[in-house]
PDB file of C-alpha atoms and ligand atoms in Angstrom:
ATOM      1  CA  MET A   1     -40.099   2.267  18.870  1.00 49.00           C
ATOM      2  CA  SER A   2     -38.877   0.952  15.458  1.00 57.00           C
ATOM      3  CA  ASP A   3     -36.994  -2.107  14.715  1.00 88.00           C
ATOM      4  CA  ASN A   4     -33.421  -3.503  14.710  1.00 96.00           C
ATOM      5  CA  ILE A   5     -31.215  -2.133  12.004  1.00 96.00           C
ATOM      6  CA  THR A   6     -27.671  -3.157  10.583  1.00 96.00           C
ATOM      7  CA  ILE A   7     -25.081  -1.006   9.733  1.00 96.00           C
ATOM      8  CA  ARG A   8     -22.466  -2.650   7.611  1.00 94.00           C
ATOM      9  CA  GLU A   9     -22.136  -5.734   9.403  1.00 93.00           C
ATOM     10  CA  LEU A  10     -23.433  -4.855  12.817  1.00 96.00           C
ATOM     11  CA  GLU A  11     -26.691  -5.308  14.435  1.00 97.00           C
ATOM     12  CA  PHE A  12     -28.130  -2.384  16.499  1.00 98.00           C
ATOM     13  CA  VAL A  13     -31.310  -2.315  18.563  1.00 97.00           C
ATOM     14  CA  PRO A  14     -33.405   0.667  19.618  1.00 97.00           C
ATOM     15  CA  LEU A  15     -32.367   2.316  22.779  1.00 98.00           C
ATOM     16  CA  LEU A  16     -33.983   5.846  22.749  1.00 98.00           C
ATOM     17  CA  SER A  17     -36.926   6.798  20.590  1.00 98.00           C
ATOM     18  CA  GLU A  18     -37.234  10.356  18.991  1.00 98.00           C
ATOM     19  CA  LYS A  19     -39.758  11.341  21.160  1.00 98.00           C
ATOM     20  CA  GLN A  20     -37.517  10.682  24.185  1.00 98.00           C
ATOM     21  CA  VAL A  21     -34.742  12.598  22.632  1.00 98.00           C
ATOM     22  CA  GLN A  22     -36.926  15.433  21.657  1.00 98.00           C
ATOM     23  CA  ASP A  23     -38.536  15.874  25.123  1.00 98.00           C
ATOM     24  CA  ARG A  24     -35.144  15.508  26.867  1.00 98.00           C
ATOM     25  CA  VAL A  25     -33.576  18.160  24.394  1.00 98.00           C
ATOM     26  CA  ALA A  26     -36.483  20.371  25.025  1.00 98.00           C
ATOM     27  CA  GLU A  27     -35.930  20.211  29.041  1.00 98.00           C
ATOM     28  CA  LEU A  28     -32.427  20.958  28.435  1.00 98.00           C
ATOM     29  CA  GLY A  29     -33.154  23.686  26.174  1.00 98.00           C
ATOM     30  CA  GLU A  30     -35.513  25.348  29.152  1.00 98.00           C
ATOM     31  CA  ALA A  31     -32.904  24.949  31.857  1.00 98.00           C
ATOM     32  CA  LEU A  32     -30.270  26.759  29.596  1.00 98.00           C
ATOM     33  CA  THR A  33     -32.723  29.495  28.498  1.00 98.00           C
ATOM     34  CA  GLU A  34     -33.293  30.196  32.330  1.00 98.00           C
ATOM     35  CA  ARG A  35     -29.530  30.272  33.110  1.00 98.00           C
ATOM     36  CA  TYR A  36     -28.404  32.010  30.131  1.00 98.00           C
ATOM     37  CA  GLY A  37     -31.163  34.071  28.547  1.00 97.00           C
ATOM     38  CA  GLY A  38     -30.199  37.589  27.819  1.00 97.00           C
ATOM     39  CA  SER A  39     -26.298  36.789  28.315  1.00 98.00           C
ATOM     40  CA  ASN A  40     -26.087  35.903  24.350  1.00 98.00           C
ATOM     41  CA  PRO A  41     -23.997  32.850  24.997  1.00 98.00           C
ATOM     42  CA  LEU A  42     -21.814  30.985  22.446  1.00 97.00           C
ATOM     43  CA  PHE A  43     -22.918  27.447  21.631  1.00 97.00           C
ATOM     44  CA  ILE A  44     -19.721  25.355  20.673  1.00 96.00           C
ATOM     45  CA  SER A  45     -20.839  22.193  18.578  1.00 96.00           C
ATOM     46  CA  ILE A  46     -17.925  19.826  18.673  1.00 92.00           C
ATOM     47  CA  LEU A  47     -18.233  18.417  14.827  1.00 89.00           C
ATOM     48  CA  SER A  48     -19.340  16.094  13.501  1.00 87.00           C
ATOM     49  CA  GLY A  49     -21.114  14.147  15.979  1.00 93.00           C
ATOM     50  CA  ALA A  50     -22.892  16.949  17.905  1.00 97.00           C
ATOM     51  CA  PHE A  51     -24.221  19.026  14.854  1.00 97.00           C
ATOM     52  CA  VAL A  52     -27.633  17.320  15.141  1.00 98.00           C
ATOM     53  CA  PHE A  53     -27.619  17.677  19.037  1.00 98.00           C
ATOM     54  CA  ALA A  54     -26.829  21.403  18.804  1.00 98.00           C
ATOM     55  CA  SER A  55     -29.443  22.018  16.050  1.00 98.00           C
ATOM     56  CA  ASP A  56     -32.141  20.977  18.152  1.00 98.00           C
ATOM     57  CA  LEU A  57     -30.836  22.392  21.474  1.00 98.00           C
ATOM     58  CA  MET A  58     -30.088  26.018  20.034  1.00 98.00           C
ATOM     59  CA  ARG A  59     -33.932  25.859  18.694  1.00 98.00           C
ATOM     60  CA  GLN A  60     -35.143  25.236  22.113  1.00 98.00           C
ATOM     61  CA  PHE A  61     -33.206  27.865  23.480  1.00 98.00           C
ATOM     62  CA  ARG A  62     -35.722  30.991  23.678  1.00 98.00           C
ATOM     63  CA  ALA A  63     -33.311  33.987  23.613  1.00 98.00           C
ATOM     64  CA  ASP A  64     -30.384  35.469  21.709  1.00 98.00           C
ATOM     65  CA  CYS A  65     -27.385  33.364  21.255  1.00 98.00           C
ATOM     66  CA  GLU A  66     -24.749  32.370  18.746  1.00 97.00           C
ATOM     67  CA  VAL A  67     -23.225  29.229  17.279  1.00 96.00           C
ATOM     68  CA  GLY A  68     -19.570  28.256  16.365  1.00 94.00           C
ATOM     69  CA  PHE A  69     -18.094  24.896  15.450  1.00 93.00           C
ATOM     70  CA  VAL A  70     -15.169  23.117  16.147  1.00 92.00           C
ATOM     71  CA  LYS A  71     -13.622  19.946  14.749  1.00 87.00           C
ATOM     72  CA  LEU A  72     -11.850  17.477  16.909  1.00 81.00           C
ATOM     73  CA  SER A  73     -11.124  13.842  16.439  1.00 63.00           C
ATOM     74  CA  SER A  74     -10.226  10.736  18.703  1.00 54.00           C
ATOM     75  CA  TYR A  75     -12.436   7.957  17.277  1.00 52.00           C
ATOM     76  CA  SER A  76     -12.027   5.360  14.174  1.00 52.00           C
ATOM     77  CA  GLY A  77     -14.276   2.351  14.158  1.00 53.00           C
ATOM     78  CA  THR A  78     -15.853   1.504  17.642  1.00 56.00           C
ATOM     79  CA  ARG A  79     -12.551   2.196  19.843  1.00 56.00           C
ATOM     80  CA  SER A  80     -11.077   5.316  20.700  1.00 55.00           C
ATOM     81  CA  SER A  81      -7.837   5.959  18.877  1.00 53.00           C
ATOM     82  CA  GLY A  82      -5.874   7.783  21.636  1.00 55.00           C
ATOM     83  CA  SER A  83      -4.905  11.144  20.494  1.00 57.00           C
ATOM     84  CA  VAL A  84      -6.942  14.142  20.221  1.00 55.00           C
ATOM     85  CA  GLN A  85      -6.468  16.628  17.425  1.00 59.00           C
ATOM     86  CA  THR A  86      -8.121  19.945  16.335  1.00 57.00           C
ATOM     87  CA  VAL A  87      -8.842  19.682  12.942  1.00 51.00           C
ATOM     88  CA  MET A  88     -10.780  22.848  12.413  1.00 66.00           C
ATOM     89  CA  GLY A  89     -10.847  25.714  14.998  1.00 75.00           C
ATOM     90  CA  LEU A  90     -13.253  28.368  16.149  1.00 81.00           C
ATOM     91  CA  GLU A  91     -12.967  31.722  14.247  1.00 78.00           C
ATOM     92  CA  LYS A  92     -14.925  33.575  16.927  1.00 84.00           C
ATOM     93  CA  GLU A  93     -13.556  35.586  19.799  1.00 90.00           C
ATOM     94  CA  LEU A  94     -13.994  33.746  23.145  1.00 93.00           C
ATOM     95  CA  LYS A  95     -12.871  36.206  25.527  1.00 95.00           C
ATOM     96  CA  GLY A  96     -15.335  37.461  27.949  1.00 97.00           C
ATOM     97  CA  ARG A  97     -18.148  35.347  26.329  1.00 97.00           C
ATOM     98  CA  HIS A  98     -20.311  32.619  28.264  1.00 98.00           C
ATOM     99  CA  LEU A  99     -19.366  29.456  26.255  1.00 98.00           C
ATOM    100  CA  ILE A 100     -21.902  26.591  26.198  1.00 98.00           C
ATOM    101  CA  VAL A 101     -19.920  23.383  24.862  1.00 97.00           C
ATOM    102  CA  LEU A 102     -21.949  20.757  23.226  1.00 98.00           C
ATOM    103  CA  GLU A 103     -20.817  17.068  22.679  1.00 96.00           C
ATOM    104  CA  ASP A 104     -22.745  14.011  21.260  1.00 97.00           C
ATOM    105  CA  ILE A 105     -21.316  11.611  23.975  1.00 96.00           C
ATOM    106  CA  ILE A 106     -18.803  11.359  26.516  1.00 94.00           C
ATOM    107  CA  ASP A 107     -17.020   8.268  26.702  1.00 91.00           C
ATOM    108  CA  THR A 108     -13.438   8.548  28.154  1.00 88.00           C
ATOM    109  CA  GLY A 109     -13.702  12.290  28.374  1.00 89.00           C
ATOM    110  CA  ARG A 110     -10.593  12.772  26.621  1.00 85.00           C
ATOM    111  CA  THR A 111     -11.804  15.099  23.666  1.00 84.00           C
ATOM    112  CA  LEU A 112     -13.915  17.068  26.295  1.00 89.00           C
ATOM    113  CA  HIS A 113     -10.852  17.297  28.769  1.00 87.00           C
ATOM    114  CA  PHE A 114      -8.547  18.417  26.267  1.00 84.00           C
ATOM    115  CA  PHE A 115     -10.824  20.789  24.573  1.00 89.00           C
ATOM    116  CA  LEU A 116     -11.825  22.629  27.887  1.00 91.00           C
ATOM    117  CA  ASP A 117      -8.047  22.882  28.664  1.00 87.00           C
ATOM    118  CA  HIS A 118      -7.925  24.781  25.328  1.00 86.00           C
ATOM    119  CA  LEU A 119     -11.107  27.030  25.851  1.00 91.00           C
ATOM    120  CA  ARG A 120      -9.955  28.041  29.394  1.00 92.00           C
ATOM    121  CA  GLY A 121      -6.641  29.472  27.857  1.00 89.00           C
ATOM    122  CA  GLN A 122      -8.909  32.150  25.752  1.00 90.00           C
ATOM    123  CA  GLU A 123     -10.539  33.700  28.817  1.00 95.00           C
ATOM    124  CA  PRO A 124     -13.992  32.993  28.415  1.00 97.00           C
ATOM    125  CA  ALA A 125     -16.486  34.508  31.068  1.00 98.00           C
ATOM    126  CA  SER A 126     -17.907  31.129  31.941  1.00 98.00           C
ATOM    127  CA  ILE A 127     -18.056  27.673  30.313  1.00 98.00           C
ATOM    128  CA  CYS A 128     -20.644  25.043  30.684  1.00 97.00           C
ATOM    129  CA  THR A 129     -20.749  21.743  29.062  1.00 97.00           C
ATOM    130  CA  VAL A 130     -23.837  19.688  27.720  1.00 98.00           C
ATOM    131  CA  THR A 131     -23.540  16.100  26.459  1.00 97.00           C
ATOM    132  CA  PHE A 132     -26.368  14.422  24.920  1.00 98.00           C
ATOM    133  CA  LEU A 133     -24.862  11.196  26.094  1.00 97.00           C
ATOM    134  CA  ARG A 134     -22.615  10.055  28.695  1.00 95.00           C
ATOM    135  CA  LYS A 135     -20.850   6.637  29.330  1.00 92.00           C
ATOM    136  CA  PRO A 136     -19.780   5.328  32.637  1.00 82.00           C
ATOM    137  CA  ASP A 137     -16.111   5.295  31.800  1.00 73.00           C
ATOM    138  CA  ALA A 138     -16.473   9.148  31.397  1.00 66.00           C
ATOM    139  CA  ALA A 139     -14.458   9.314  34.500  1.00 72.00           C
ATOM    140  CA  GLU A 140     -11.135   8.179  32.835  1.00 82.00           C
ATOM    141  CA  PHE A 141     -10.514  11.887  32.059  1.00 86.00           C
ATOM    142  CA  PRO A 142     -11.353  14.259  34.781  1.00 83.00           C
ATOM    143  CA  VAL A 143     -14.148  16.471  32.768  1.00 89.00           C
ATOM    144  CA  GLN A 144     -16.889  19.143  33.993  1.00 88.00           C
ATOM    145  CA  VAL A 145     -20.007  17.972  32.719  1.00 94.00           C
ATOM    146  CA  ASP A 146     -23.014  20.581  33.805  1.00 97.00           C
ATOM    147  CA  TYR A 147     -25.767  18.884  31.613  1.00 98.00           C
ATOM    148  CA  VAL A 148     -26.452  15.327  30.605  1.00 97.00           C
ATOM    149  CA  GLY A 149     -28.896  14.249  28.279  1.00 98.00           C
ATOM    150  CA  PHE A 150     -28.781  10.529  29.011  1.00 98.00           C
ATOM    151  CA  ASP A 151     -26.513   8.100  30.950  1.00 96.00           C
ATOM    152  CA  ILE A 152     -25.966   5.004  29.039  1.00 96.00           C
ATOM    153  CA  GLY A 153     -24.163   1.673  29.558  1.00 94.00           C
ATOM    154  CA  ASN A 154     -20.543   1.051  28.127  1.00 92.00           C
ATOM    155  CA  GLU A 155     -22.017  -0.083  24.715  1.00 94.00           C
ATOM    156  CA  PHE A 156     -21.512   1.614  21.166  1.00 96.00           C
ATOM    157  CA  VAL A 157     -24.306   3.420  19.966  1.00 97.00           C
ATOM    158  CA  VAL A 158     -25.297   5.087  16.525  1.00 98.00           C
ATOM    159  CA  GLY A 159     -28.012   7.890  15.630  1.00 98.00           C
ATOM    160  CA  TYR A 160     -28.770  11.249  16.381  1.00 98.00           C
ATOM    161  CA  GLY A 161     -25.578  12.556  14.997  1.00 98.00           C
ATOM    162  CA  LEU A 162     -23.315   9.511  16.372  1.00 98.00           C
ATOM    163  CA  ASP A 163     -22.091   7.040  13.601  1.00 97.00           C
ATOM    164  CA  TYR A 164     -20.463   3.869  12.980  1.00 97.00           C
ATOM    165  CA  GLU A 165     -18.005   4.360   9.913  1.00 95.00           C
ATOM    166  CA  GLY A 166     -19.885   7.161   8.863  1.00 95.00           C
ATOM    167  CA  ILE A 167     -23.369   5.645   8.703  1.00 97.00           C
ATOM    168  CA  GLY A 168     -26.193   6.252  11.087  1.00 97.00           C
ATOM    169  CA  ARG A 169     -25.782  10.148  12.001  1.00 98.00           C
ATOM    170  CA  ASN A 170     -29.389  10.852  10.440  1.00 98.00           C
ATOM    171  CA  LEU A 171     -31.372   8.275  12.485  1.00 98.00           C
ATOM    172  CA  PRO A 172     -33.674  10.255  14.771  1.00 98.00           C
ATOM    173  CA  GLY A 173     -33.571   7.956  17.782  1.00 98.00           C
ATOM    174  CA  VAL A 174     -30.754   6.115  19.236  1.00 98.00           C
ATOM    175  CA  TYR A 175     -29.495   2.529  18.787  1.00 98.00           C
ATOM    176  CA  VAL A 176     -27.125   0.308  20.745  1.00 98.00           C
ATOM    177  CA  HIS A 177     -24.975  -2.309  19.441  1.00 96.00           C
ATOM    178  CA  ASN A 178     -26.387  -5.798  20.208  1.00 87.00           C
ATOM    179  CA  GLU A 179     -23.140  -7.826  21.307  1.00 78.00           C
TER     180      GLU A 179
HETATM  181  P1  IMP B   1     -14.021  10.392  24.375  1.00 50.35           P
HETATM  182  O1  IMP B   1     -12.902  11.550  23.789  1.00 50.35           O
HETATM  183  O2  IMP B   1     -13.530   9.183  24.635  1.00 50.35           O
HETATM  184  O3  IMP B   1     -14.926  10.931  25.383  1.00 50.35           O
HETATM  185  O4  IMP B   1     -14.927  10.095  23.023  1.00 50.35           O
HETATM  186  C1  IMP B   1     -15.836  11.008  22.548  1.00 50.35           C
HETATM  187  C2  IMP B   1     -16.106  10.929  21.083  1.00 50.35           C
HETATM  188  O5  IMP B   1     -15.882   9.331  20.479  1.00 50.35           O
HETATM  189  C3  IMP B   1     -17.457  11.296  20.802  1.00 50.35           C
HETATM  190  O6  IMP B   1     -17.459  12.727  20.553  1.00 50.35           O
HETATM  191  C4  IMP B   1     -17.877  10.522  19.629  1.00 50.35           C
HETATM  192  O7  IMP B   1     -17.460  11.038  18.504  1.00 50.35           O
HETATM  193  C5  IMP B   1     -16.942   9.026  19.685  1.00 50.35           C
HETATM  194  N1  IMP B   1     -17.677   7.987  20.414  1.00 50.35           N
HETATM  195  C6  IMP B   1     -17.481   7.641  21.791  1.00 50.35           C
HETATM  196  N2  IMP B   1     -18.321   6.518  22.119  1.00 50.35           N
HETATM  197  C7  IMP B   1     -19.161   6.502  20.883  1.00 50.35           C
HETATM  198  C8  IMP B   1     -20.399   5.543  20.405  1.00 50.35           C
HETATM  199  O8  IMP B   1     -20.840   4.657  21.361  1.00 50.35           O
HETATM  200  N3  IMP B   1     -20.543   5.658  19.284  1.00 50.35           N
HETATM  201  C9  IMP B   1     -20.122   6.654  18.306  1.00 50.35           C
HETATM  202  N4  IMP B   1     -19.164   7.546  18.635  1.00 50.35           N
HETATM  203  C10 IMP B   1     -18.603   7.501  20.098  1.00 50.35           C
HETATM  204 MG1   MG B   2     -17.763  13.288  18.472  1.00 50.35          MG
END
């Protein structure tokens, strides 16, 4: 494992190595291939954080698939800001499609709760949700989570798509804020 890092004024310590992350993503890709292979699912990556996870996971999906992106926002700094807004929408027709929603992390569940409501209104054939990380507070907003990469503590993390004030998304492993 690599050493501690500092982003702006905060110190972070290693939580998940690049290898742990990649091994788990390969497992998830295999499970999704078994379930969705042959049905041309549409991966929906929630931007910005999930783009790294989406990129790796869809390359572990060994059958035809498509990908779309949606930008939602509920965070500023290290605390949830409360409201969720769709900043950039999906241009694809969702009706009758098998949707695989990809999230970087579920914290309160607010982001996914509202987005899933929105998706259900589009009459997809099915919806499944995959989150790279999940915090214990995820129960705050009821949300359907089908696959979880890793359950973590109630701490602020960066890396593998997750940022602290814009920094840290390119880290291949995950780091946790050392409080
Ligand atoms: P939720 O709506 O409360 O579930 O928050 C989910 C969103 O908040 C994620 O998509 C992230 O963008 C952001 N977020 C939550 N926890 C963290 C964290 O520990 N590090 C970085 N971003 C986080
Ligand atoms: Mg996010």
